């Protein structure tokens, strides 16, 4: 059980707040319309594909955010978000944002990518969106040849769940057409789903792209086609020539791509300027932990420090104290952790044994202050004896053993 | 445990069977197969010294002759099929060349295919022992449904030897081949162990899977070699070539260099207990009587039975009989499919280390699961094929000491034929393994899967049928999309999910014990569930009876509770057959028609009999209400004209029973000729216009069921076109029916001879079918009809006239062999 959960079970104090404190969608808000794409048949007699594209100026608003905000994303943010040192030279203008629509949901040889959606960022922050739309299976080699220069030029890939799904599908398509899949597999890849889940899993009921759009990006889709209907839409086009449903898949994919760009900007701000970007303390605490874990120690500590100023009875505050104290302890900064443990002990009493034990250990073994350590152990045992909290037998034995040893060390025992 | 040396105590017990006052007379044949000495060869000089010393540390100092021939053939780059008796060191035939190649080139990859997961695990641990003493990182991974998701990447990229089964190859590996490109690019060997198990519809499917695999290998630029191992079958090379689509080098059993001790073979026909009805004592009580003294002496004994039920019943008999011997407590085990893996491993270990003295099993232990060598094999019934019989017999026999095989006959034409015609076992060739990879249903299934895996070009080939026609068929069905001469898969489905290599139904029914906190105690496939765990059935696990309270057909769950009962149950079912398409027909002189074609079969389980333990008395009936199990398959059928039958004075009941009796004999003989088991062929009697079918009513009573579902007694039936159907008892069929059609006249002649020559008076299980399922007099009708259909008489003589060739039976003594003239001449 984590300390945050331990805190949540405190008898007194405020109960845990509802999952989201982010601004909720205004149902009257106008929907975000998909962009208009041009459509041009490219290729030759051996194979051709529809090259569908649109260009957006730097100031274009997608939902509540201008696209050129993505220029703020830098290498430090990308490394924190991905944990991948290969992104330490990340530049959004050298990245390919991509998202596939496929003809099946199982993967494998017969599962085609009928839309390869690509977004790239200009020098000035304008966005170029291209969809490679497959007409029929036999055109795939031509489509991939057409796509290849863009992928070869990409120094980075950005996707939402692409590390698990899209990049493997695309790699399989290259293999199937006797082309090397390394262009997809070896390029450093920032998959936003993982940091998004890390940051918002305690704040949002779902971390799907559409939930994030509504909660963070101000994007509200109207009459969006669910991804599960995409295969049927393409096969209807292939068999009957009716492309109306495929247009809706294109709309869906185009919105996904634009959201990918602004979500990158937003997540970057969440880790670069967490206090400003994240009004929700639970998400803020997650950001602090992520920063510390990914080596942005100062900023992470700062975020957690600010949170610990709140009421220790608040489970989010309590959780932040726990994580900060743990981080300080692991960094050998026991002295700095002591006040956190004391406040946690005061807030939770015998209900959470962790701060008592941590403080006692630090005092005894790291700081050589056996007398104070004995005070901590004595007080805890007294509380447990008075029915404040519960310790399992082996836990209790350990405490008594520690008490005995500390008494000997401090000369209180004969 | 035994104080007397093993071989002396075996001789004593065998002598007891041969000379015993009750048993001696039942022995129809006793022969000793002489032992053979080992024939050794040196290691070939291309084997690396490190590998050689690793093998030596694992006890392989020299190679047997067949091993040397096999590894040399593989080394020359040939595709190989090696026929190996049980426990002759077959794994070395593939492990040696594969390990050598991996040592030479660490990029080398190999697939090992085993028919079951259990066998895979057994083989991996064996190979691992050699690798461990080799001290070189050769990585062997099992890839099956139990492989954790996070381990799969390592298997795909780093495993030198990937051990899997055809089902996993079919649904998991081939459709996702781009992820397996490392293995497929560098694939040098495909090992197919237990090749003889890939026969019938399953084998046909496996051939389809291998075609797909080879197509992908070609795409990735590899040309793997096959190393196949098979038990003794008549046509190993031919079978391998059908399965692989390539010629193979054969190392057959004449090259076998593994030693074996002498083996005594005893054929045993249980005593007749009712000469009037031709009933012999039951095979299980005989098996108990014969097995018990061996087990009492601590002699390692394996008993094979024909079904899961019989396994449980015989194990219970033996446990009860030996319950007063304290030293045998816990030393008698049962083992069959459906037991959970943990329990199976425990029994296997017990057999290897000697904790288990006696195991009662189905054919589940026939294959190469390592249980060590035993001394005595008792076969409670002919297992249905000569190959199976010798496989089972091979479980008994150590390399030097004497072993014993006792085959006990049941009351069936096949079993009776075997024990009375020992030459059939000792001289006739074993069965052929038959597959039909070009069976259209199988072929198109794998074409779909293969198209999903890679686009097809018109100049390719896939099986023996016209590829372009099949692709155009898929195109019309909307599954394929054509561009010039190339077809692509074009559907959102994943075709491998819709194709099961084994029974038609991939779902299993789990059996849940409500008296033990809803613990799952076993499982069974859905088709068998109808006859094994229907409501009211007695289901046994480790000889403990459970009664089925409820079978939840939709959820695939059977709820049971522990009971103490003195009976077991056998389900009663019949089949409705409807002709879908007639491929070929011939009109006969007597006004009838023989034909073959495609049929729709609906198997209906209507009820069950309660059978008392030990006495086999019928002690009650119960009804079962379950949906029909349906399939399309191939059938042979023979239609008789109604007019001559009516003119002869036959009533509906006579014709139904007589024709079913004749059909039953024809089916048994067809099984002998086609070298399949009787269960591979279904039997039904119906009117081809689907006006009625011979079925069963409440209490197992013979009824006629009409198309509208109404049942009547057969007495009132108007005979128009009574038709006997003998069909392939597997969805899609494997070509047995077509061969039965070609053999029709032979089958009729031999059925006539079999029934006429039987020593019973009114029909018995050894000729026209089990008592209780045909009425008295069926035998006479069957002979009359057979005489008519073989042209001996121009019209049936009718009831009450003693048919020609069917003299009143002599009261024969039990040792007199029944007349079999004409059969299998």
mmCIF file with all atom_site columns, C-alpha atoms in Angstrom, chain A residues 46 103 106-110 136-139 168 172 175-176 178 185 231-232 235 238-239, chain B residues 175-179 181 219-220 452-455 478 481 483 488-492 494 497:
data_model
loop_
_atom_site.group_PDB
_atom_site.id
_atom_site.type_symbol
_atom_site.label_atom_id
_atom_site.label_alt_id
_atom_site.label_comp_id
_atom_site.label_asym_id
_atom_site.label_entity_id
_atom_site.label_seq_id
_atom_site.pdbx_PDB_ins_code
_atom_site.Cartn_x
_atom_site.Cartn_y
_atom_site.Cartn_z
_atom_site.occupancy
_atom_site.B_iso_or_equiv
_atom_site.pdbx_formal_charge
_atom_site.auth_seq_id
_atom_site.auth_comp_id
_atom_site.auth_asym_id
_atom_site.auth_atom_id
_atom_site.pdbx_PDB_model_num
ATOM 1  C CA . UNK A 1 46  ? 2.360   0.365   -61.116 1.00 0.00 ? 46  UNK A CA 1
ATOM 2  C CA . UNK A 1 103 ? -7.915  -2.563  -41.967 1.00 0.00 ? 103 UNK A CA 1
ATOM 3  C CA . UNK A 1 106 ? -5.380  -8.064  -34.895 1.00 0.00 ? 106 UNK A CA 1
ATOM 4  C CA . UNK A 1 107 ? -2.145  -7.112  -36.625 1.00 0.00 ? 107 UNK A CA 1
ATOM 5  C CA . UNK A 1 108 ? -0.185  -9.477  -38.836 1.00 0.00 ? 108 UNK A CA 1
ATOM 6  C CA . UNK A 1 109 ? 0.452   -9.883  -42.539 1.00 0.00 ? 109 UNK A CA 1
ATOM 7  C CA . UNK A 1 110 ? -3.063  -9.139  -43.761 1.00 0.00 ? 110 UNK A CA 1
ATOM 8  C CA . UNK A 1 136 ? -6.509  -0.748  -52.834 1.00 0.00 ? 136 UNK A CA 1
ATOM 9  C CA . UNK A 1 137 ? -4.109  -3.358  -51.438 1.00 0.00 ? 137 UNK A CA 1
ATOM 10 C CA . UNK A 1 138 ? -2.013  -3.562  -54.589 1.00 0.00 ? 138 UNK A CA 1
ATOM 11 C CA . UNK A 1 139 ? -0.981  0.086   -54.217 1.00 0.00 ? 139 UNK A CA 1
ATOM 12 C CA . UNK A 1 168 ? 4.912   -2.351  -35.499 1.00 0.00 ? 168 UNK A CA 1
ATOM 13 C CA . UNK A 1 172 ? 5.340   -5.071  -40.823 1.00 0.00 ? 172 UNK A CA 1
ATOM 14 C CA . UNK A 1 175 ? 8.745   -6.026  -44.382 1.00 0.00 ? 175 UNK A CA 1
ATOM 15 C CA . UNK A 1 176 ? 5.800   -7.257  -46.442 1.00 0.00 ? 176 UNK A CA 1
ATOM 16 C CA . UNK A 1 178 ? 10.579  -6.073  -49.024 1.00 0.00 ? 178 UNK A CA 1
ATOM 17 C CA . UNK A 1 185 ? 11.931  0.776   -35.577 1.00 0.00 ? 185 UNK A CA 1
ATOM 18 C CA . UNK A 1 231 ? -11.890 -1.053  -41.206 1.00 0.00 ? 231 UNK A CA 1
ATOM 19 C CA . UNK A 1 232 ? -15.492 -1.437  -42.367 1.00 0.00 ? 232 UNK A CA 1
ATOM 20 C CA . UNK A 1 235 ? -13.738 -2.013  -47.170 1.00 0.00 ? 235 UNK A CA 1
ATOM 21 C CA . UNK A 1 238 ? -13.016 -0.771  -51.790 1.00 0.00 ? 238 UNK A CA 1
ATOM 22 C CA . UNK A 1 239 ? -16.054 -2.904  -52.583 1.00 0.00 ? 239 UNK A CA 1
ATOM 23 C CA . UNK B 2 175 ? -0.123  -14.690 -39.535 1.00 0.00 ? 175 UNK B CA 1
ATOM 24 C CA . UNK B 2 176 ? 2.383   -12.486 -37.693 1.00 0.00 ? 176 UNK B CA 1
ATOM 25 C CA . UNK B 2 177 ? 5.364   -13.544 -39.776 1.00 0.00 ? 177 UNK B CA 1
ATOM 26 C CA . UNK B 2 178 ? 6.946   -10.070 -40.123 1.00 0.00 ? 178 UNK B CA 1
ATOM 27 C CA . UNK B 2 179 ? 7.713   -10.234 -36.398 1.00 0.00 ? 179 UNK B CA 1
ATOM 28 C CA . UNK B 2 181 ? 11.432  -12.551 -39.809 1.00 0.00 ? 181 UNK B CA 1
ATOM 29 C CA . UNK B 2 219 ? 9.572   -15.011 -49.213 1.00 0.00 ? 219 UNK B CA 1
ATOM 30 C CA . UNK B 2 220 ? 12.312  -14.612 -46.621 1.00 0.00 ? 220 UNK B CA 1
ATOM 31 C CA . UNK B 2 452 ? -3.694  -13.057 -45.325 1.00 0.00 ? 452 UNK B CA 1
ATOM 32 C CA . UNK B 2 453 ? -0.011  -13.754 -44.817 1.00 0.00 ? 453 UNK B CA 1
ATOM 33 C CA . UNK B 2 454 ? 1.191   -12.841 -48.315 1.00 0.00 ? 454 UNK B CA 1
ATOM 34 C CA . UNK B 2 455 ? -0.487  -11.769 -51.567 1.00 0.00 ? 455 UNK B CA 1
ATOM 35 C CA . UNK B 2 478 ? -15.263 -10.349 -51.042 1.00 0.00 ? 478 UNK B CA 1
ATOM 36 C CA . UNK B 2 481 ? -8.919  -8.168  -54.108 1.00 0.00 ? 481 UNK B CA 1
ATOM 37 C CA . UNK B 2 483 ? -4.820  -6.305  -59.175 1.00 0.00 ? 483 UNK B CA 1
ATOM 38 C CA . UNK B 2 488 ? -4.523  -9.524  -51.820 1.00 0.00 ? 488 UNK B CA 1
ATOM 39 C CA . UNK B 2 489 ? -6.456  -10.349 -48.683 1.00 0.00 ? 489 UNK B CA 1
ATOM 40 C CA . UNK B 2 490 ? -9.189  -7.766  -48.291 1.00 0.00 ? 490 UNK B CA 1
ATOM 41 C CA . UNK B 2 491 ? -11.249 -8.330  -45.201 1.00 0.00 ? 491 UNK B CA 1
ATOM 42 C CA . UNK B 2 492 ? -11.034 -7.107  -41.643 1.00 0.00 ? 492 UNK B CA 1
ATOM 43 C CA . UNK B 2 494 ? -8.280  -12.729 -39.077 1.00 0.00 ? 494 UNK B CA 1
ATOM 44 C CA . UNK B 2 497 ? -9.164  -17.575 -35.921 1.00 0.00 ? 497 UNK B CA 1
#
